[in-house]
PDB file of C-alpha atoms in Angstrom:
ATOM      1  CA  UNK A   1      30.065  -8.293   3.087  1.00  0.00           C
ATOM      2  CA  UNK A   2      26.386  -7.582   3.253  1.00  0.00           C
ATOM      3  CA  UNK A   3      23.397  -8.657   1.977  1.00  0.00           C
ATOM      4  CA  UNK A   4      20.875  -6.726  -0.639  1.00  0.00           C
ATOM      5  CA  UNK A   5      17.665  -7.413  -1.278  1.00  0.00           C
ATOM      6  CA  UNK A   6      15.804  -6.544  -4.353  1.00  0.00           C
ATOM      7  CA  UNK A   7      12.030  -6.575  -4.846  1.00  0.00           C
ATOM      8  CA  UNK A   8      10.867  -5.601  -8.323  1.00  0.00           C
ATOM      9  CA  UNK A   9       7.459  -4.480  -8.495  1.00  0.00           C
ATOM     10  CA  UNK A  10       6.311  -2.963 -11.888  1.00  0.00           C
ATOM     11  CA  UNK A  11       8.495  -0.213 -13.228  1.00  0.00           C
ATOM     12  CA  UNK A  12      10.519   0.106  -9.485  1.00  0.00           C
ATOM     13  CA  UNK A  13      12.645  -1.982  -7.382  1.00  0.00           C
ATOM     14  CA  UNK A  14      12.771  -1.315  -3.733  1.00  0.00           C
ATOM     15  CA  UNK A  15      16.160  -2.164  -2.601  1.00  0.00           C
ATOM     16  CA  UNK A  16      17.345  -3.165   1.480  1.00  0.00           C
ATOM     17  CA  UNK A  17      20.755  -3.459   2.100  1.00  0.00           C
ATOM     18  CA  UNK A  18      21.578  -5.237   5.580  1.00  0.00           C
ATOM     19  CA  UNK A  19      24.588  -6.953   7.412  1.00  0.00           C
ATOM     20  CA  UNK A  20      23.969 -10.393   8.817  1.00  0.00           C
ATOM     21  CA  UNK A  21      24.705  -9.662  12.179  1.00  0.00           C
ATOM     22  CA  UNK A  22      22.973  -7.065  14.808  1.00  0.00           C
ATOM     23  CA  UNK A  23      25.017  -3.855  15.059  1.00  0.00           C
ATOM     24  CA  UNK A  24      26.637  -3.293  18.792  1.00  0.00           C
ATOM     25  CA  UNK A  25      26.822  -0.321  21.123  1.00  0.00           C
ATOM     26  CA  UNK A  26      23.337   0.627  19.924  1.00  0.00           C
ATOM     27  CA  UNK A  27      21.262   1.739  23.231  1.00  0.00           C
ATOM     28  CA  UNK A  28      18.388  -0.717  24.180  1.00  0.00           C
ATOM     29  CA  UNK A  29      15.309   1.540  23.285  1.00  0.00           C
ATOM     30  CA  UNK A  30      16.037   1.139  19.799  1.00  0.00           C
ATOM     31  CA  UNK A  31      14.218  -2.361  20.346  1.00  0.00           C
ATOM     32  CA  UNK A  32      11.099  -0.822  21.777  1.00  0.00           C
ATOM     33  CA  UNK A  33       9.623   0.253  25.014  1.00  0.00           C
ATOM     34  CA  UNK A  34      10.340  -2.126  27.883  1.00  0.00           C
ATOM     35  CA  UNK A  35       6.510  -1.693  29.188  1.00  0.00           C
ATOM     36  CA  UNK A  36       3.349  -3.693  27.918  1.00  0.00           C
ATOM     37  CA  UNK A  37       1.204  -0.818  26.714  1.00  0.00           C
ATOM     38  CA  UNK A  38       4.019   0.982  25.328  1.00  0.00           C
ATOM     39  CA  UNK A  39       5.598  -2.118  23.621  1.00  0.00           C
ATOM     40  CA  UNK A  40       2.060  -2.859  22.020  1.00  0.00           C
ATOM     41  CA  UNK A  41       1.838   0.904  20.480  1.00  0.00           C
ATOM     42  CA  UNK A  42       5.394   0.239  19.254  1.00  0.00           C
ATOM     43  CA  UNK A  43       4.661  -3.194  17.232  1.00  0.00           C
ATOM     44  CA  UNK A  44       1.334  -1.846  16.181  1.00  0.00           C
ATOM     45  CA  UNK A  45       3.687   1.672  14.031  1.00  0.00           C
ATOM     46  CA  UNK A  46       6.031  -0.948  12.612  1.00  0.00           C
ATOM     47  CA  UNK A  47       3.548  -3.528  11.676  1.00  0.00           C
ATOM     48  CA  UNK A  48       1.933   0.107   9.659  1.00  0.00           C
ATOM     49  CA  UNK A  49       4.882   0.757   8.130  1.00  0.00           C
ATOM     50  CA  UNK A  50       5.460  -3.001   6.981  1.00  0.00           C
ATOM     51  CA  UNK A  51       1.560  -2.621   5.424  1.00  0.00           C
ATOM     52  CA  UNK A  52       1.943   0.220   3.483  1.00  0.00           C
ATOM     53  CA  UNK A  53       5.429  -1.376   2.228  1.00  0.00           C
ATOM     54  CA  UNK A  54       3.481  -5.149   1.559  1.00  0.00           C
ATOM     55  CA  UNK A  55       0.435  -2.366  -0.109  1.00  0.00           C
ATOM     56  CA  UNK A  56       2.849  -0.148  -2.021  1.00  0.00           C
ATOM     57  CA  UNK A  57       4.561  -3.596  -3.947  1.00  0.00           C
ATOM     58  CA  UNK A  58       1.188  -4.934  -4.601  1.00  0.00           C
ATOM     59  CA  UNK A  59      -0.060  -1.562  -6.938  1.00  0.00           C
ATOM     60  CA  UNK A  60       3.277  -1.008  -8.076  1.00  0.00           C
ATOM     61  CA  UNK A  61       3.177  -4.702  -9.470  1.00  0.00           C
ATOM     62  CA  UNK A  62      -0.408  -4.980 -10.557  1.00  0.00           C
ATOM     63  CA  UNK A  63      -1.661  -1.262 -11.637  1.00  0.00           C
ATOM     64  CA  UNK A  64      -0.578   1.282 -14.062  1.00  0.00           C
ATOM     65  CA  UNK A  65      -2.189   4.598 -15.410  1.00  0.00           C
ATOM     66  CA  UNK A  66      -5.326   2.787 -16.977  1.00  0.00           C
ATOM     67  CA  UNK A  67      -6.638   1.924 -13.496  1.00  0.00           C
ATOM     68  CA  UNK A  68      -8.575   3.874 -11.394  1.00  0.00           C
ATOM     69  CA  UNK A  69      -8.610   5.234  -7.424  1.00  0.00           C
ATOM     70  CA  UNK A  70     -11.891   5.483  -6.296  1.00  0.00           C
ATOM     71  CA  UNK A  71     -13.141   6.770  -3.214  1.00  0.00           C
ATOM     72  CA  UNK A  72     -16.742   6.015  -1.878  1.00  0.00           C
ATOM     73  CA  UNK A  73     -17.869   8.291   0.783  1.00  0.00           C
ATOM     74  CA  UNK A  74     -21.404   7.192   2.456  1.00  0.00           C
ATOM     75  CA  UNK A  75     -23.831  10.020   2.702  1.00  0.00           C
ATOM     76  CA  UNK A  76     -24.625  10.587   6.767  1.00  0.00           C
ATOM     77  CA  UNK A  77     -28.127  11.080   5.456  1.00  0.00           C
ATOM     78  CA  UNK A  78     -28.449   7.013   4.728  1.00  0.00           C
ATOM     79  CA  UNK A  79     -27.711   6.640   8.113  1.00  0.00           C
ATOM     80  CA  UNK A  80     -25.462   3.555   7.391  1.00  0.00           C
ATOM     81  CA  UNK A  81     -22.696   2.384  10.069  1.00  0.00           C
ATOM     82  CA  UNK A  82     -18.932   1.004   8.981  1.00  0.00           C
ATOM     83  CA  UNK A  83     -20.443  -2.580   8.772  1.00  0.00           C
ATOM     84  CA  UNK A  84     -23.479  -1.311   6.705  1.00  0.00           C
ATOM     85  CA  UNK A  85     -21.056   0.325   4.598  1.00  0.00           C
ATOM     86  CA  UNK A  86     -18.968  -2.525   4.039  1.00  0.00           C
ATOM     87  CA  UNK A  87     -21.866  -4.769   3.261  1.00  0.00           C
ATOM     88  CA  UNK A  88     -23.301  -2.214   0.384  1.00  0.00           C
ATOM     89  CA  UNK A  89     -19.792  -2.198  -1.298  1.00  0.00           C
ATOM     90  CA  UNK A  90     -19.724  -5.763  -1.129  1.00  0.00           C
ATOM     91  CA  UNK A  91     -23.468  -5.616  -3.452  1.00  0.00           C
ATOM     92  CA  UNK A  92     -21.545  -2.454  -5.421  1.00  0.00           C
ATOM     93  CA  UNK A  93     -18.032  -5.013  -6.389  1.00  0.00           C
ATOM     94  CA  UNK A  94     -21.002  -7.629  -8.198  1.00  0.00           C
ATOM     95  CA  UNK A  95     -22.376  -4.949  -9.894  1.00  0.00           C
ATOM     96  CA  UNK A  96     -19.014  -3.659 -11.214  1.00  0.00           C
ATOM     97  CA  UNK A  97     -17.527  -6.849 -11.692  1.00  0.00           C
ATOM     98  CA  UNK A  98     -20.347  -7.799 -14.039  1.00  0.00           C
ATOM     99  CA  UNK A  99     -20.145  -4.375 -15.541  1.00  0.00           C
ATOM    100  CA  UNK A 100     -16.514  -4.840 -16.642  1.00  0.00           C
ATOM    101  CA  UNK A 101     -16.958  -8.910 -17.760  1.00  0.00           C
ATOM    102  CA  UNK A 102     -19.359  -7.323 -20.530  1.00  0.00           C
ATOM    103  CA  UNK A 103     -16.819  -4.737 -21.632  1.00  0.00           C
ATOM    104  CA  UNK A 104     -14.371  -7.452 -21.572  1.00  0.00           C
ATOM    105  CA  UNK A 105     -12.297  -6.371 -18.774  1.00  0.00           C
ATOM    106  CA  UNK A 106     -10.666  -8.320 -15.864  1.00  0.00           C
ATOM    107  CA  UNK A 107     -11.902  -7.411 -12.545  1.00  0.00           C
ATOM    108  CA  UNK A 108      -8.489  -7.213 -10.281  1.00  0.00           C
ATOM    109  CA  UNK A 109      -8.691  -4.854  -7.011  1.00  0.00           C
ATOM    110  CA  UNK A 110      -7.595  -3.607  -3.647  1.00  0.00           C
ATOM    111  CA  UNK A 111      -9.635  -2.183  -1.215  1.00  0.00           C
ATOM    112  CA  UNK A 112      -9.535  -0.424   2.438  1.00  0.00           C
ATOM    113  CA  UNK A 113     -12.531   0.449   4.428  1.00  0.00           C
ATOM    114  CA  UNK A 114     -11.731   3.898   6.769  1.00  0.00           C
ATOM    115  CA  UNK A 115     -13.470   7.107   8.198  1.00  0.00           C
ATOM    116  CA  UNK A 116     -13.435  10.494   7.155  1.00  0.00           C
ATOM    117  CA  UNK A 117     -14.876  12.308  10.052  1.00  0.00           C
ATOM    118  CA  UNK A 118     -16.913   9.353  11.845  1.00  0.00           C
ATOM    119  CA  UNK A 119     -18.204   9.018   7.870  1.00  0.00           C
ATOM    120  CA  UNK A 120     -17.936   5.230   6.442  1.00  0.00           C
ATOM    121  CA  UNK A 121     -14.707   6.014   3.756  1.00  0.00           C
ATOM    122  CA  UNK A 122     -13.532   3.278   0.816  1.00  0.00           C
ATOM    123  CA  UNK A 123     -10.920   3.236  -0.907  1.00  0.00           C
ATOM    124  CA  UNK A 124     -11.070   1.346  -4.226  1.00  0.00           C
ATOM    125  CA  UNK A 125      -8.050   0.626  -6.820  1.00  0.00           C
ATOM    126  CA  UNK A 126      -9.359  -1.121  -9.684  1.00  0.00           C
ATOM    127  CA  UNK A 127      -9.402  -1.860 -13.616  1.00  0.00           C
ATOM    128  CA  UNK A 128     -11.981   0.131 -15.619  1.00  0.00           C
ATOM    129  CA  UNK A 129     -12.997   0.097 -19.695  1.00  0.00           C
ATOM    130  CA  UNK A 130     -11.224   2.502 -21.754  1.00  0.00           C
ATOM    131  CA  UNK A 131     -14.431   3.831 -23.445  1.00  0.00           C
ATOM    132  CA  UNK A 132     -17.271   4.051 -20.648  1.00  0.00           C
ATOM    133  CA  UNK A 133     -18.288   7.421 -19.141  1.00  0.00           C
ATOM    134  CA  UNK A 134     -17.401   6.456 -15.855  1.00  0.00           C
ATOM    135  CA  UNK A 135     -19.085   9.142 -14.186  1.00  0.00           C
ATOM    136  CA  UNK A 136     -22.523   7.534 -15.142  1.00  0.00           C
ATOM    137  CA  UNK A 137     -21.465   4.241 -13.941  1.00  0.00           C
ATOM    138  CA  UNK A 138     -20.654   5.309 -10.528  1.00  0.00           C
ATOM    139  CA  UNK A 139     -23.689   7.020 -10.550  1.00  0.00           C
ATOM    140  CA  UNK A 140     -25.633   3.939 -11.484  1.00  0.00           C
ATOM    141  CA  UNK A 141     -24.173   1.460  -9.325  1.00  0.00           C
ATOM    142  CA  UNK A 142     -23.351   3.009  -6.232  1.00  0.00           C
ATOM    143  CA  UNK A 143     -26.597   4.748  -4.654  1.00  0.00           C
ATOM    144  CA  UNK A 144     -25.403   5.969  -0.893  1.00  0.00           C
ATOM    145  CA  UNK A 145     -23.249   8.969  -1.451  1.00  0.00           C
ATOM    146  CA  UNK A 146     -20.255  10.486  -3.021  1.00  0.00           C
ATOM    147  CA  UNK A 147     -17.992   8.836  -5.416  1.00  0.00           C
ATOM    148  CA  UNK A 148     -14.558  10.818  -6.323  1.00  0.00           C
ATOM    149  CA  UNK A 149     -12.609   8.921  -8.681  1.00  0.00           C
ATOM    150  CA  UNK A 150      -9.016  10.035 -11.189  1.00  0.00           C
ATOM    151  CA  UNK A 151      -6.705   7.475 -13.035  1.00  0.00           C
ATOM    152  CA  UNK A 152      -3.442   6.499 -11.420  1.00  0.00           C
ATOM    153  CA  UNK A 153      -0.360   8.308 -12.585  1.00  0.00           C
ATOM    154  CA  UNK A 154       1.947   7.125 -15.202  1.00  0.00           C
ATOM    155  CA  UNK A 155       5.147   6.589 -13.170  1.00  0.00           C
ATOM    156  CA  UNK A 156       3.747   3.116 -12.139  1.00  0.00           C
ATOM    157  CA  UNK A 157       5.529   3.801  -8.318  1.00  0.00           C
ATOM    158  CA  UNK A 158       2.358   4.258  -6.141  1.00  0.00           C
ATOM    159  CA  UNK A 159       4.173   4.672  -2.425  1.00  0.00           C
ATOM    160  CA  UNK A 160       2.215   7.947  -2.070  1.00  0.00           C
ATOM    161  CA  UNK A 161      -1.089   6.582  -2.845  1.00  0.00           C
ATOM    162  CA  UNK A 162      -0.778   3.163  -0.273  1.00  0.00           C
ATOM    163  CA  UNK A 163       0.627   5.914   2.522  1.00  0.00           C
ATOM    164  CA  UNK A 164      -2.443   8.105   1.871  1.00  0.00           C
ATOM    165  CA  UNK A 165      -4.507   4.724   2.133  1.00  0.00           C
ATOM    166  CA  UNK A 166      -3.065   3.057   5.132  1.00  0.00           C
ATOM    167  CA  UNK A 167      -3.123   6.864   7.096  1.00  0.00           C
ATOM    168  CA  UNK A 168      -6.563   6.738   6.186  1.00  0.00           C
ATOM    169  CA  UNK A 169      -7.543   3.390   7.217  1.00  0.00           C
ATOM    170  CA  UNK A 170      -5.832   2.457  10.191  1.00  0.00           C
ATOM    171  CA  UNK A 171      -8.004   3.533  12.627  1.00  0.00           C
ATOM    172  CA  UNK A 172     -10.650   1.944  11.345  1.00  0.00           C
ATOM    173  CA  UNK A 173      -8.789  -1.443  11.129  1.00  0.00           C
ATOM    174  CA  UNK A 174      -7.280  -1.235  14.422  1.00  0.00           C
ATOM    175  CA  UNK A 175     -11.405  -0.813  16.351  1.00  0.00           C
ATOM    176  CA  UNK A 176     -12.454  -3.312  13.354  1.00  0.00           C
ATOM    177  CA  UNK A 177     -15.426  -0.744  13.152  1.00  0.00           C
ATOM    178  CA  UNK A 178     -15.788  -2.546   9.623  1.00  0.00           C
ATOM    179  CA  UNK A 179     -15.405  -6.043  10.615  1.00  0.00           C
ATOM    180  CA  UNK A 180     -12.338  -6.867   8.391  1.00  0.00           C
ATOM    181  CA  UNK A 181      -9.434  -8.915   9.833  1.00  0.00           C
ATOM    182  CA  UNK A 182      -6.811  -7.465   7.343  1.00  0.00           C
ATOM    183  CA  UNK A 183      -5.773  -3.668   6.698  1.00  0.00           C
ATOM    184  CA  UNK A 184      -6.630  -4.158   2.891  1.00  0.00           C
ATOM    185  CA  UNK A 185      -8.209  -6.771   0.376  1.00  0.00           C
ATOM    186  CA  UNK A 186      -7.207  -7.980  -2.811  1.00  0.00           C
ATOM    187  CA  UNK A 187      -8.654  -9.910  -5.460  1.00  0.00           C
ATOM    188  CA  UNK A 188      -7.352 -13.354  -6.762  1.00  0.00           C
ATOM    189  CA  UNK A 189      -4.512 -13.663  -9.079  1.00  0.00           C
ATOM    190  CA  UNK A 190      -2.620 -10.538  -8.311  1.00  0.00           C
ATOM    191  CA  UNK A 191       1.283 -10.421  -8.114  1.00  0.00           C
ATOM    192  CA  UNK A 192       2.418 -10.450  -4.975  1.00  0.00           C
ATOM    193  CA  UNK A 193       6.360  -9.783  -5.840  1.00  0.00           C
ATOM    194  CA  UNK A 194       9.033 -11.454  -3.793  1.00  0.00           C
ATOM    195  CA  UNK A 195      12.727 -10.256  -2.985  1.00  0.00           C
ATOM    196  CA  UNK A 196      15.891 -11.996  -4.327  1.00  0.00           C
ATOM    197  CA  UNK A 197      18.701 -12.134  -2.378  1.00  0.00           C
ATOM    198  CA  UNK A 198      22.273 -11.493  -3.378  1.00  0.00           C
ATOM    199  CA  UNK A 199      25.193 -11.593  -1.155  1.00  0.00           C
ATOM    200  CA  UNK A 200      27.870  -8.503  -1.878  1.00  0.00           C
ATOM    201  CA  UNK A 201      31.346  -8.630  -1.437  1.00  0.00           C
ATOM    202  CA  UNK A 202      31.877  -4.525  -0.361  1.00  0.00           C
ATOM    203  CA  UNK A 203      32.302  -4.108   2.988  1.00  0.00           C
ATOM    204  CA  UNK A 204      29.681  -0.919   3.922  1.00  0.00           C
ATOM    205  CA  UNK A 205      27.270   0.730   0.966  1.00  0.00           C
ATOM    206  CA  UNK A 206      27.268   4.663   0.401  1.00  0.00           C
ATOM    207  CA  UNK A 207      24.477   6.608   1.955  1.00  0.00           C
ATOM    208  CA  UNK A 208      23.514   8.222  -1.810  1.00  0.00           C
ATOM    209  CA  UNK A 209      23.482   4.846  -3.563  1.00  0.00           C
ATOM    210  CA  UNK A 210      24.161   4.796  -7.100  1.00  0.00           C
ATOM    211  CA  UNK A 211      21.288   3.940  -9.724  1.00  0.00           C
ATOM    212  CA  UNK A 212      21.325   2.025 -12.719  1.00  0.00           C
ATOM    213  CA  UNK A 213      20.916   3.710 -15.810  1.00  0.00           C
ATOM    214  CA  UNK A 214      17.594   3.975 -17.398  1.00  0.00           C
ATOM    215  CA  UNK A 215      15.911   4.336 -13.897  1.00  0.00           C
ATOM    216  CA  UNK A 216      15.711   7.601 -11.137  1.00  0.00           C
ATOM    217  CA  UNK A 217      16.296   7.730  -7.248  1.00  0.00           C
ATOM    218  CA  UNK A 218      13.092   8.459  -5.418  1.00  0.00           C
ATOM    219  CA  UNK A 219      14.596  10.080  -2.460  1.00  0.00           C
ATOM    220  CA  UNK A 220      11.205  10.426  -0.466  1.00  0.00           C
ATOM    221  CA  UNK A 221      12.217   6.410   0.051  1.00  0.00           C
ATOM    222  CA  UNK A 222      15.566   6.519   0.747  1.00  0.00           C
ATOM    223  CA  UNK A 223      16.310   5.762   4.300  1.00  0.00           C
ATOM    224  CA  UNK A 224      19.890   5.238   5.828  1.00  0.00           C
ATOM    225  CA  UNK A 225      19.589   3.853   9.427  1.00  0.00           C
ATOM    226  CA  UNK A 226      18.502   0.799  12.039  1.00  0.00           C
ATOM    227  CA  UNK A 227      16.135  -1.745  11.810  1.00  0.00           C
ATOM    228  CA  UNK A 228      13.351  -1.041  14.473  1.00  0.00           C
ATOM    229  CA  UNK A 229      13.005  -4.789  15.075  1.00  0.00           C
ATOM    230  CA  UNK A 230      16.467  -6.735  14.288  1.00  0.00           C
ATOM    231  CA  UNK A 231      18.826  -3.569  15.601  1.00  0.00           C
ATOM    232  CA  UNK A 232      20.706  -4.293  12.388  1.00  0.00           C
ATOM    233  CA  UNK A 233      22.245  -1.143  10.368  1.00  0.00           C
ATOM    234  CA  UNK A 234      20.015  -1.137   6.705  1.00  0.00           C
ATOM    235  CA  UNK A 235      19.505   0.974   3.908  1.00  0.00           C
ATOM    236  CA  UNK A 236      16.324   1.001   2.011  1.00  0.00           C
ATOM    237  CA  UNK A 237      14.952   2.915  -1.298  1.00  0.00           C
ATOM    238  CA  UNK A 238      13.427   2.958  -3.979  1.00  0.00           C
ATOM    239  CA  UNK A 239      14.614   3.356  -7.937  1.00  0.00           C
ATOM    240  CA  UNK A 240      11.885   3.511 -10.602  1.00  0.00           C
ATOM    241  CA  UNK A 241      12.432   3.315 -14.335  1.00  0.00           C
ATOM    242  CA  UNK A 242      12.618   6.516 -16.361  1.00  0.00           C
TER     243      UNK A 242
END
């Protein structure tokens, strides 16, 4: 028997598939590096991979193809450092925030602060009106550099876009060059989806795992292996609905 985990987010469901108990004869490296520094570098790749999972749930769950990805790049010529930077977009969510509330639109958003090139780099997904010129607003409310912005595709499974994001970001997060404790924020009230648990009589799962109809297989998520942490044999992917 083993136990499956489903997490619906949106139009996908991530799926994990694990026994209860650790798999043997595996060799002790798969549970990290036995030194400090080593060990540290170690935790610090899985605990990426376990953001851009928590990340990749959140947009899945709470964005579709009527939001927006924004990127803010700070012109060098301002002069402004990470914190700087991080302060100015804190002025520039007000703005927008009141900008929406008079188009009658609910402010909901995540947010990462990185580098592009030692340049101050945000990343921005957010709600936006339907019938502004958006070009003009950026233009308006955001006054210290670049602003490259596109909707979010309509297949509502957004993995690609939190891996570009956490890539982007981590460095940034790990010297807290911006001052913020967490890899990402998010406002209030957004879904945070949970996994349910069911317990399945079969005794092993088949490595090309069959899909319910009326969704797809995105094999860029399917993974058939061991659990970095727990040594336990897993499957995990991804199925979004057609």
């Amino acid at each position: 028997m083993y136990i499956e985990y489903i997490t619906v987010a949106g139009r996908t469901a991530e799926v994990l598939r694990t026994y209860r108990w650790p798999v043997k004869g595996i060799r002790s490296s798969s549970r990290g590096p036995a030194s400090e520094p080593k060990r540290l570098e170690y935790y610090a790749k899985v605990n990426k991979v376990n953001a851009h999972r928590k990340l990749t749930r959140i947009l899945n769950a709470n964005f579709d193809d009527a939001d927006m990805w924004v990127t803010f790049t700070v012109d060098p010529a301002y002069g402004l450092s990470h914190m700087d930077a991080y302060t100015e977009f804190g002025k520039f969510r007000h703005r927008y925030k009141y900008f929406l509330s008079r188009h009658g639109v609910d402010f909901k958003y995540v947010y990462a602060v990185g580098e592009k090139e030692k340049i101050p780099h945000i990343h921005l997904i957010t709600s936006c009106p339907a019938d502004a010129n958006m070009d003009e607003v950026f233009e308006r409310l955001w006054k210290f550099g670049y602003v490259r912005f596109r909707n979010l595709d309509p297949s509502g499974n957004y993995h690609r876009v939190s891996s570009y994001i956490i890539k982007h970001t981590d460095a940034t997060f790990r010297t807290g060059a911006c001052g913020m404790k967490k890899r990402f924020q998010c406002s209030k009230g957004l879904v945070r989806p949970k996994p349910v648990i069911y317990h399945v009589g079969d005794f092993c799962w088949d490595d090309d795992p069959e899909v319910p109809a009326g969704y797809h297989l995105d094999y860029d998520t399917l993974y058939n292996g061991f659990d970095p942490i727990t040594r336990e044999k897993i499957q995990r992917f991804t199925i979004v609905k057609d």
